[in-house]
Amino acid sequence: MATHLVTGGCGFVGRNMVQRLYRSSNARILFIDDLSVGTHPDTWLGLPVSFAHREMKVYGNDERLYFIHADLRDVLRELNKDPQYFQKRYGLNVALFDDIFHFAAIVGGRSKIDGDPMLVAQDLSIDAEMFLYVCRNKPRRFLYPSSSAAYPIDLQTESNTLKLKESDIDFKKMGEPDMTYGWSKLTGEFLAKIAASHYGVHVTCIRPFSGYGEDQDLSYPVPAIAARAAKKENPFEVWGTGKQGRDFVHIDDVLDLTLLAMDKISDGRAINIGMGRLTSFLELIEVFTGFAGYKPTIKPLLDKPVGVHSRYCDMTWVEENLGWKAKISIEEGMRRVYEAALRKI
Ligand SMILES: NC(=O)c1ccc[n+]([C@@H]2O[C@H](COP(=O)([O-])OP(=O)(O)OC[C@H]3O[C@@H](n4cnc5c(N)ncnc54)[C@H](O)[C@@H]3O)[C@@H](O)[C@H]2O)c1
């Protein structure tokens, strides 16, 4: 039986991937999270615990879902010292992983990226341990999620807004990425290329733009705006002028393209994941308040951090080379988020 590893498996992307892999395969799925941000699987898996041992819980009657509550760095340091660690600590017979999806990271949205950059810089240590493990143990395939934050910020200003192309990141001619978060992702992309070329690891990198979905944390703008519209907030607060824009892409599309890319790309090349469409926060508010059936007064909060002015992508490379296009329109995706927000009030 194949065994996949999902790090950060209780975060937004991780828990969606855990559930997708569980539904779409017969594989065993091991997921690790320190729950610093992630939510406990008891609350979202909807499956009984079949047994528990130390900091591990196994879910479902088929015993295919293994959750370990731990700091990934501690687990990887143990594994890097002793490949039999899982066997000795948990009685788990996992010699090698098939696919590793590495979603453990400190992300946290604009307030954390700008407000606590050294906390976010710990992504460097999480990724360093992960890459060392991957190069020593060679899983079948490894997914490294970079981010649109790796792109040079001077290509995302009000006067210089363009659709970001994969080739806009060039290690021989560098622009400045977005804060410590962007630097750590850029470093991860560099390590991914070395893992592929120097160690022969099958590596795929993705640069998701603004992923969103029904079960996303309220510290992210899409669910937060949906929740406030569902409560008919008026005046409606927006960070900055609200004219800043992002490329919102639904989590189901993010997962689809991630899995396709892993089938097709093995050399550490990074691809965009977005709709290729810029939507401002003011437009987002209009969509959600439209669903709620009212027109609020907009109240700009000019002291809040807003990040770059416009961040969106060019999907030409993906369309031409992978034949992929996002399936879930902004209107449909946002409608799903709004309906989920309504159910919560
Ligand atoms: N969501 C998006 O739209 C998006 C966009 C670009 C890039 N990404 C990347 O995808 C990955 C996942 O993002 P997300 O949105 O799910 O973030 P998230 O914050 O929801 O999930 C990250 C998870 O990692 C866990 N974690 C943090 N440090 C850990 C540690 N030391 N040990 C174990 N677990 C730890 C957290 O508890 C959390 O559950 C990140 O690398 C992020 O940079 C996501």
Short mmCIF file of C-alpha atoms and ligand atoms in Angstrom, two decimals:
data_model
loop_
_atom_site.label_atom_id
_atom_site.label_comp_id
_atom_site.label_asym_id
_atom_site.label_seq_id
_atom_site.Cartn_x
_atom_site.Cartn_y
_atom_site.Cartn_z
CA MET A 1 0.00 0.00 0.00
CA ALA A 2 1.36 3.45 -0.93
CA THR A 3 1.97 5.88 1.93
CA HIS A 4 1.85 9.63 1.38
CA LEU A 5 3.01 12.32 3.79
CA VAL A 6 1.21 15.66 4.12
CA THR A 7 3.06 18.15 6.32
CA GLY A 8 0.96 20.99 7.71
CA GLY A 9 -1.94 18.61 7.12
CA CYS A 10 -4.30 20.50 9.43
CA GLY A 11 -3.86 23.87 7.69
CA PHE A 12 -6.05 25.18 4.90
CA VAL A 13 -4.36 23.56 1.89
CA GLY A 14 -3.12 20.56 3.88
CA ARG A 15 -6.50 19.44 5.21
CA ASN A 16 -8.09 19.81 1.79
CA MET A 17 -5.29 17.67 0.31
CA VAL A 18 -5.56 15.04 3.07
CA GLN A 19 -9.27 14.65 2.33
CA ARG A 20 -8.74 14.63 -1.45
CA LEU A 21 -6.05 11.91 -1.24
CA TYR A 22 -8.18 9.86 1.14
CA ARG A 23 -11.22 9.99 -1.15
CA SER A 24 -9.38 9.49 -4.44
CA SER A 25 -6.96 6.67 -3.58
CA ASN A 26 -6.47 3.60 -1.44
CA ALA A 27 -3.24 4.96 -0.05
CA ARG A 28 -2.32 5.40 3.59
CA ILE A 29 -1.95 9.09 4.48
CA LEU A 30 0.28 10.27 7.28
CA PHE A 31 -0.13 13.91 8.23
CA ILE A 32 1.85 15.97 10.68
CA ASP A 33 0.93 19.34 12.17
CA ASP A 34 1.89 21.20 15.34
CA LEU A 35 -1.58 22.82 15.39
CA SER A 36 0.03 26.25 15.82
CA VAL A 37 -2.49 27.43 13.23
CA GLY A 38 -4.11 24.26 11.96
CA THR A 39 -7.34 22.83 13.32
CA HIS A 40 -7.53 19.43 14.97
CA PRO A 41 -8.74 16.63 12.63
CA ASP A 42 -11.38 15.61 15.20
CA THR A 43 -13.21 18.76 14.05
CA TRP A 44 -13.03 18.29 10.26
CA LEU A 45 -12.36 14.67 9.31
CA GLY A 46 -15.74 13.38 10.38
CA LEU A 47 -14.31 9.89 11.02
CA PRO A 48 -13.97 7.88 14.23
CA VAL A 49 -10.60 7.45 15.91
CA SER A 50 -9.71 3.78 15.55
CA PHE A 51 -6.73 3.95 17.88
CA ALA A 52 -4.26 6.38 19.46
CA HIS A 53 -0.64 5.93 20.47
CA ARG A 54 1.55 8.66 21.98
CA GLU A 55 0.98 11.82 19.87
CA MET A 56 -0.49 9.80 16.98
CA LYS A 57 -4.18 9.24 16.24
CA VAL A 58 -5.43 6.87 13.54
CA TYR A 59 -8.80 7.64 11.95
CA GLY A 60 -11.40 5.57 10.11
CA ASN A 61 -12.29 1.90 10.18
CA ASP A 62 -9.94 1.28 7.27
CA GLU A 63 -7.06 2.80 9.31
CA ARG A 64 -5.58 4.79 6.44
CA LEU A 65 -5.34 8.21 8.10
CA TYR A 66 -2.52 8.77 10.58
CA PHE A 67 -2.24 12.12 12.34
CA ILE A 68 0.87 13.02 14.32
CA HIS A 69 0.65 16.11 16.50
CA ALA A 70 4.23 17.41 16.49
CA ASP A 71 6.59 20.07 15.27
CA LEU A 72 7.67 18.77 11.87
CA ARG A 73 11.26 19.88 12.54
CA ASP A 74 11.49 17.59 15.58
CA VAL A 75 10.16 14.62 13.60
CA LEU A 76 12.50 15.27 10.67
CA ARG A 77 15.55 15.67 12.91
CA GLU A 78 14.76 12.28 14.45
CA LEU A 79 14.20 10.74 11.02
CA ASN A 80 17.38 12.30 9.66
CA LYS A 81 19.29 10.62 12.51
CA ASP A 82 17.44 7.31 12.38
CA PRO A 83 15.33 6.14 9.40
CA GLN A 84 13.63 3.60 11.73
CA TYR A 85 12.18 6.39 13.91
CA PHE A 86 8.52 5.86 12.89
CA GLN A 87 8.83 2.15 13.55
CA LYS A 88 10.43 2.65 16.96
CA ARG A 89 8.21 5.47 18.22
CA TYR A 90 4.84 4.58 16.69
CA GLY A 91 5.21 1.00 15.49
CA LEU A 92 4.65 2.35 11.99
CA ASN A 93 6.24 0.51 9.13
CA VAL A 94 7.08 3.35 6.74
CA ALA A 95 10.44 2.91 5.11
CA LEU A 96 9.89 5.42 2.33
CA PHE A 97 7.10 7.79 1.38
CA ASP A 98 5.49 7.75 -2.02
CA ASP A 99 4.40 11.39 -2.38
CA ILE A 100 5.31 14.13 0.07
CA PHE A 101 3.17 17.28 0.09
CA HIS A 102 5.02 19.84 2.17
CA PHE A 103 2.43 22.35 3.38
CA ALA A 104 3.81 23.02 6.88
CA ALA A 105 4.73 26.69 7.04
CA ILE A 106 4.11 29.88 8.92
CA VAL A 107 1.96 31.93 6.57
CA GLY A 108 -0.60 33.99 8.40
CA GLY A 109 -1.76 36.65 5.96
CA ARG A 110 -0.69 40.25 5.72
CA SER A 111 -0.68 41.10 9.43
CA LYS A 112 1.83 38.32 10.25
CA ILE A 113 3.96 38.78 7.11
CA ASP A 114 4.41 42.50 7.80
CA GLY A 115 3.92 42.47 11.58
CA ASP A 116 6.15 39.57 12.70
CA PRO A 117 8.64 38.88 9.90
CA MET A 118 11.06 36.89 12.11
CA LEU A 119 8.30 34.48 13.12
CA VAL A 120 7.64 33.89 9.43
CA ALA A 121 11.39 33.48 8.78
CA GLN A 122 11.18 30.16 10.63
CA ASP A 123 9.94 28.77 7.31
CA LEU A 124 13.63 28.65 6.41
CA SER A 125 14.30 26.14 9.20
CA ILE A 126 11.18 24.08 8.42
CA ASP A 127 12.14 23.86 4.74
CA ALA A 128 15.84 23.17 5.42
CA GLU A 129 15.01 20.09 7.53
CA MET A 130 12.50 18.94 4.92
CA PHE A 131 14.86 19.24 1.96
CA LEU A 132 17.62 17.43 3.84
CA TYR A 133 15.22 14.57 4.56
CA VAL A 134 13.99 14.45 0.97
CA CYS A 135 17.49 14.39 -0.53
CA ARG A 136 18.63 11.66 1.87
CA ASN A 137 15.52 9.47 1.51
CA LYS A 138 14.17 10.17 -1.99
CA PRO A 139 10.41 9.82 -1.88
CA ARG A 140 8.69 8.88 -5.14
CA ARG A 141 7.69 12.55 -5.64
CA PHE A 142 8.01 15.76 -3.63
CA LEU A 143 5.78 18.82 -3.81
CA TYR A 144 7.19 22.16 -2.66
CA PRO A 145 4.63 24.97 -2.42
CA SER A 146 6.32 28.26 -3.09
CA SER A 147 4.10 31.33 -3.37
CA SER A 148 3.25 34.31 -5.53
CA ALA A 149 5.07 36.23 -2.75
CA ALA A 150 8.34 35.04 -4.32
CA TYR A 151 7.82 37.40 -7.30
CA PRO A 152 9.66 40.74 -7.38
CA ILE A 153 7.56 43.37 -5.65
CA ASP A 154 8.56 46.08 -8.12
CA LEU A 155 6.47 44.25 -10.74
CA GLN A 156 3.37 44.67 -8.56
CA THR A 157 3.14 48.42 -7.94
CA GLU A 158 0.31 50.72 -8.95
CA SER A 159 2.37 52.14 -11.82
CA ASN A 160 3.86 48.77 -12.85
CA THR A 161 1.16 46.14 -12.69
CA LEU A 162 1.59 43.16 -14.93
CA LYS A 163 0.56 39.54 -15.19
CA LEU A 164 3.38 37.70 -13.47
CA LYS A 165 4.98 35.04 -15.65
CA GLU A 166 6.99 32.11 -14.34
CA SER A 167 10.05 33.57 -16.10
CA ASP A 168 9.80 36.77 -14.01
CA ILE A 169 11.76 34.87 -11.37
CA ASP A 170 15.28 34.43 -12.66
CA PHE A 171 17.95 33.35 -10.17
CA LYS A 172 20.63 35.03 -12.28
CA LYS A 173 18.83 38.39 -12.28
CA MET A 174 16.99 38.78 -9.00
CA GLY A 175 14.25 41.15 -7.96
CA GLU A 176 13.21 41.63 -4.33
CA PRO A 177 10.46 39.26 -3.13
CA ASP A 178 7.80 40.07 -0.53
CA MET A 179 9.38 40.24 2.96
CA THR A 180 10.86 37.24 4.81
CA TYR A 181 7.95 35.12 3.57
CA GLY A 182 8.89 35.73 -0.08
CA TRP A 183 12.61 35.24 0.61
CA SER A 184 11.99 31.89 2.30
CA LYS A 185 9.84 30.72 -0.62
CA LEU A 186 12.47 31.84 -3.11
CA THR A 187 15.11 29.97 -1.12
CA GLY A 188 12.84 26.92 -1.15
CA GLU A 189 12.57 27.13 -4.94
CA PHE A 190 16.36 27.26 -5.18
CA LEU A 191 16.68 24.22 -2.90
CA ALA A 192 14.05 22.42 -5.00
CA LYS A 193 16.13 22.86 -8.14
CA ILE A 194 19.21 21.55 -6.34
CA ALA A 195 17.27 18.59 -4.93
CA ALA A 196 16.29 17.70 -8.51
CA SER A 197 19.56 18.37 -10.33
CA HIS A 198 22.07 17.34 -7.66
CA TYR A 199 20.21 14.54 -5.85
CA GLY A 200 17.88 13.26 -8.57
CA VAL A 201 14.70 13.88 -6.54
CA HIS A 202 11.39 14.19 -8.43
CA VAL A 203 10.36 17.73 -7.35
CA THR A 204 7.49 19.95 -8.41
CA CYS A 205 7.08 23.55 -7.26
CA ILE A 206 3.89 25.55 -7.33
CA ARG A 207 3.30 29.27 -6.88
CA PRO A 208 -0.30 29.57 -5.77
CA PHE A 209 -1.75 33.07 -5.88
CA SER A 210 -4.60 33.81 -3.45
CA GLY A 211 -6.14 30.41 -2.71
CA TYR A 212 -9.52 30.56 -1.01
CA GLY A 213 -12.27 28.20 0.03
CA GLU A 214 -15.21 27.51 2.26
CA ASP A 215 -13.21 26.27 5.23
CA GLN A 216 -10.47 28.92 5.27
CA ASP A 217 -9.46 30.70 8.45
CA LEU A 218 -11.12 34.07 9.10
CA SER A 219 -7.70 35.80 9.18
CA TYR A 220 -7.83 35.62 5.35
CA PRO A 221 -9.72 38.28 3.40
CA VAL A 222 -12.16 36.17 1.37
CA PRO A 223 -13.88 34.33 4.25
CA ALA A 224 -13.62 37.43 6.47
CA ILE A 225 -15.36 39.65 3.91
CA ALA A 226 -17.97 36.94 3.26
CA ALA A 227 -18.71 36.64 6.98
CA ARG A 228 -19.10 40.41 7.38
CA ALA A 229 -21.35 40.64 4.33
CA ALA A 230 -23.48 37.78 5.67
CA LYS A 231 -23.95 39.89 8.83
CA LYS A 232 -24.74 42.93 6.64
CA GLU A 233 -21.89 45.08 7.99
CA ASN A 234 -22.49 48.75 7.19
CA PRO A 235 -20.32 50.78 6.86
CA PHE A 236 -18.11 48.09 5.38
CA GLU A 237 -14.47 48.24 6.47
CA VAL A 238 -11.70 47.58 3.96
CA TRP A 239 -7.94 47.54 4.53
CA GLY A 240 -6.31 50.45 2.64
CA THR A 241 -8.30 51.95 -0.20
CA GLY A 242 -9.54 48.53 -1.32
CA LYS A 243 -8.25 49.22 -4.82
CA GLN A 244 -5.42 46.74 -4.33
CA GLY A 245 -6.09 43.47 -6.14
CA ARG A 246 -5.26 39.77 -6.05
CA ASP A 247 -5.72 36.68 -8.19
CA PHE A 248 -8.22 34.56 -6.25
CA VAL A 249 -8.31 30.87 -7.06
CA HIS A 250 -10.51 28.22 -5.47
CA ILE A 251 -8.82 25.49 -3.42
CA ASP A 252 -10.35 22.70 -5.55
CA ASP A 253 -8.62 24.16 -8.61
CA VAL A 254 -5.38 24.54 -6.63
CA LEU A 255 -5.46 20.84 -5.75
CA ASP A 256 -6.35 19.76 -9.30
CA LEU A 257 -3.43 21.61 -10.85
CA THR A 258 -1.02 20.56 -8.10
CA LEU A 259 -1.72 16.88 -8.73
CA LEU A 260 -1.50 17.31 -12.50
CA ALA A 261 1.79 19.21 -12.21
CA MET A 262 3.28 16.44 -10.08
CA ASP A 263 2.56 13.99 -12.91
CA LYS A 264 4.25 16.20 -15.48
CA ILE A 265 7.08 18.11 -13.78
CA SER A 266 10.02 16.58 -11.96
CA ASP A 267 12.90 19.04 -12.33
CA GLY A 268 11.87 21.55 -9.64
CA ARG A 269 10.37 23.99 -12.15
CA ALA A 270 7.79 26.27 -10.53
CA ILE A 271 4.39 27.01 -12.07
CA ASN A 272 1.72 29.60 -11.37
CA ILE A 273 -1.64 28.59 -9.92
CA GLY A 274 -4.24 31.28 -10.40
CA MET A 275 -7.14 32.37 -12.58
CA GLY A 276 -5.07 34.99 -14.43
CA ARG A 277 -7.63 37.55 -13.31
CA LEU A 278 -7.17 40.57 -11.05
CA THR A 279 -9.97 41.26 -8.57
CA SER A 280 -9.78 44.24 -6.21
CA PHE A 281 -10.98 44.05 -2.63
CA LEU A 282 -13.66 46.62 -3.49
CA GLU A 283 -14.92 44.26 -6.21
CA LEU A 284 -14.88 41.39 -3.74
CA ILE A 285 -17.00 43.40 -1.31
CA GLU A 286 -19.41 44.21 -4.14
CA VAL A 287 -19.76 40.51 -5.01
CA PHE A 288 -20.47 39.46 -1.39
CA THR A 289 -22.75 42.36 -0.49
CA GLY A 290 -24.54 41.65 -3.79
CA PHE A 291 -25.21 38.09 -2.54
CA ALA A 292 -26.41 39.59 0.75
CA GLY A 293 -28.66 42.02 -1.13
CA TYR A 294 -27.44 45.41 0.12
CA LYS A 295 -25.08 48.26 -0.85
CA PRO A 296 -22.97 49.43 2.09
CA THR A 297 -20.92 52.58 2.53
CA ILE A 298 -17.22 51.70 2.22
CA LYS A 299 -14.97 52.68 5.12
CA PRO A 300 -11.25 52.56 4.13
CA LEU A 301 -8.85 51.72 7.00
CA LEU A 302 -5.74 53.47 5.79
CA ASP A 303 -3.51 52.43 8.72
CA LYS A 304 -3.83 48.68 7.97
CA PRO A 305 -1.08 46.81 6.03
CA VAL A 306 -2.05 46.18 2.42
CA GLY A 307 1.02 44.61 0.80
CA VAL A 308 1.71 45.08 -2.89
CA HIS A 309 -0.83 46.92 -5.03
CA SER A 310 -1.69 44.26 -7.60
CA ARG A 311 -0.66 40.63 -7.73
CA TYR A 312 -1.96 38.38 -10.48
CA CYS A 313 -0.59 35.85 -12.88
CA ASP A 314 -0.17 34.87 -16.46
CA MET A 315 -1.40 31.28 -16.91
CA THR A 316 -0.16 30.91 -20.50
CA TRP A 317 2.66 28.47 -19.68
CA VAL A 318 0.32 26.20 -17.75
CA GLU A 319 -2.41 26.36 -20.39
CA GLU A 320 -0.02 25.63 -23.26
CA ASN A 321 2.11 22.98 -21.58
CA LEU A 322 -0.26 21.27 -19.16
CA GLY A 323 -3.54 22.00 -20.96
CA TRP A 324 -5.12 23.21 -17.71
CA LYS A 325 -7.57 26.01 -16.92
CA ALA A 326 -9.30 26.79 -13.63
CA LYS A 327 -12.85 25.38 -13.56
CA ILE A 328 -14.41 27.38 -10.72
CA SER A 329 -15.28 30.96 -11.66
CA ILE A 330 -14.91 33.75 -9.11
CA GLU A 331 -18.69 34.08 -8.97
CA GLU A 332 -19.26 30.38 -8.29
CA GLY A 333 -16.39 30.06 -5.80
CA MET A 334 -17.38 33.16 -3.87
CA ARG A 335 -21.00 31.98 -3.81
CA ARG A 336 -19.82 28.76 -2.12
CA VAL A 337 -17.84 30.76 0.47
CA TYR A 338 -20.82 33.03 1.10
CA GLU A 339 -23.17 30.10 1.65
CA ALA A 340 -20.67 28.56 4.10
CA ALA A 341 -20.49 31.92 5.94
CA LEU A 342 -24.30 32.06 6.15
CA ARG A 343 -24.38 28.59 7.72
CA LYS A 344 -21.99 29.79 10.45
CA ILE A 345 -24.03 32.78 11.67
N1 LIG B 1 -3.34 29.24 0.75
C1 LIG B 1 -2.80 29.82 -0.28
O1 LIG B 1 -3.45 30.47 -1.07
C2 LIG B 1 -1.32 29.74 -0.53
C3 LIG B 1 -0.77 30.61 -1.47
C4 LIG B 1 0.59 30.53 -1.71
C5 LIG B 1 1.37 29.59 -1.06
N2 LIG B 1 0.79 28.75 -0.15
C6 LIG B 1 1.66 27.82 0.56
O2 LIG B 1 0.99 26.59 0.81
C7 LIG B 1 1.38 26.10 2.10
C8 LIG B 1 0.14 25.89 2.97
O3 LIG B 1 -0.54 27.12 3.14
P1 LIG B 1 -1.89 27.23 3.96
O4 LIG B 1 -2.68 28.34 3.36
O5 LIG B 1 -2.50 25.91 4.10
O6 LIG B 1 -1.34 27.73 5.37
P2 LIG B 1 -1.88 27.35 6.84
O7 LIG B 1 -1.28 28.33 7.77
O8 LIG B 1 -3.35 27.22 6.81
O9 LIG B 1 -1.25 25.91 7.06
C9 LIG B 1 0.07 25.69 7.48
C10 LIG B 1 0.03 24.59 8.52
O10 LIG B 1 1.36 24.29 8.95
C11 LIG B 1 1.31 24.06 10.36
N3 LIG B 1 2.67 24.29 10.87
C12 LIG B 1 3.35 25.46 10.97
N4 LIG B 1 4.57 25.24 11.48
C13 LIG B 1 4.67 23.90 11.70
C14 LIG B 1 5.69 23.08 12.22
N5 LIG B 1 6.88 23.58 12.61
N6 LIG B 1 5.45 21.75 12.34
C15 LIG B 1 4.26 21.22 11.95
N7 LIG B 1 3.25 21.96 11.44
C16 LIG B 1 3.47 23.30 11.32
C17 LIG B 1 0.27 25.02 10.89
O11 LIG B 1 -0.27 24.62 12.14
C18 LIG B 1 -0.78 24.96 9.77
O12 LIG B 1 -1.73 23.97 10.04
C19 LIG B 1 2.36 27.11 2.67
O13 LIG B 1 3.68 26.73 2.35
C20 LIG B 1 2.03 28.37 1.92
O14 LIG B 1 3.15 29.23 1.83
C21 LIG B 1 -0.53 28.81 0.14
#
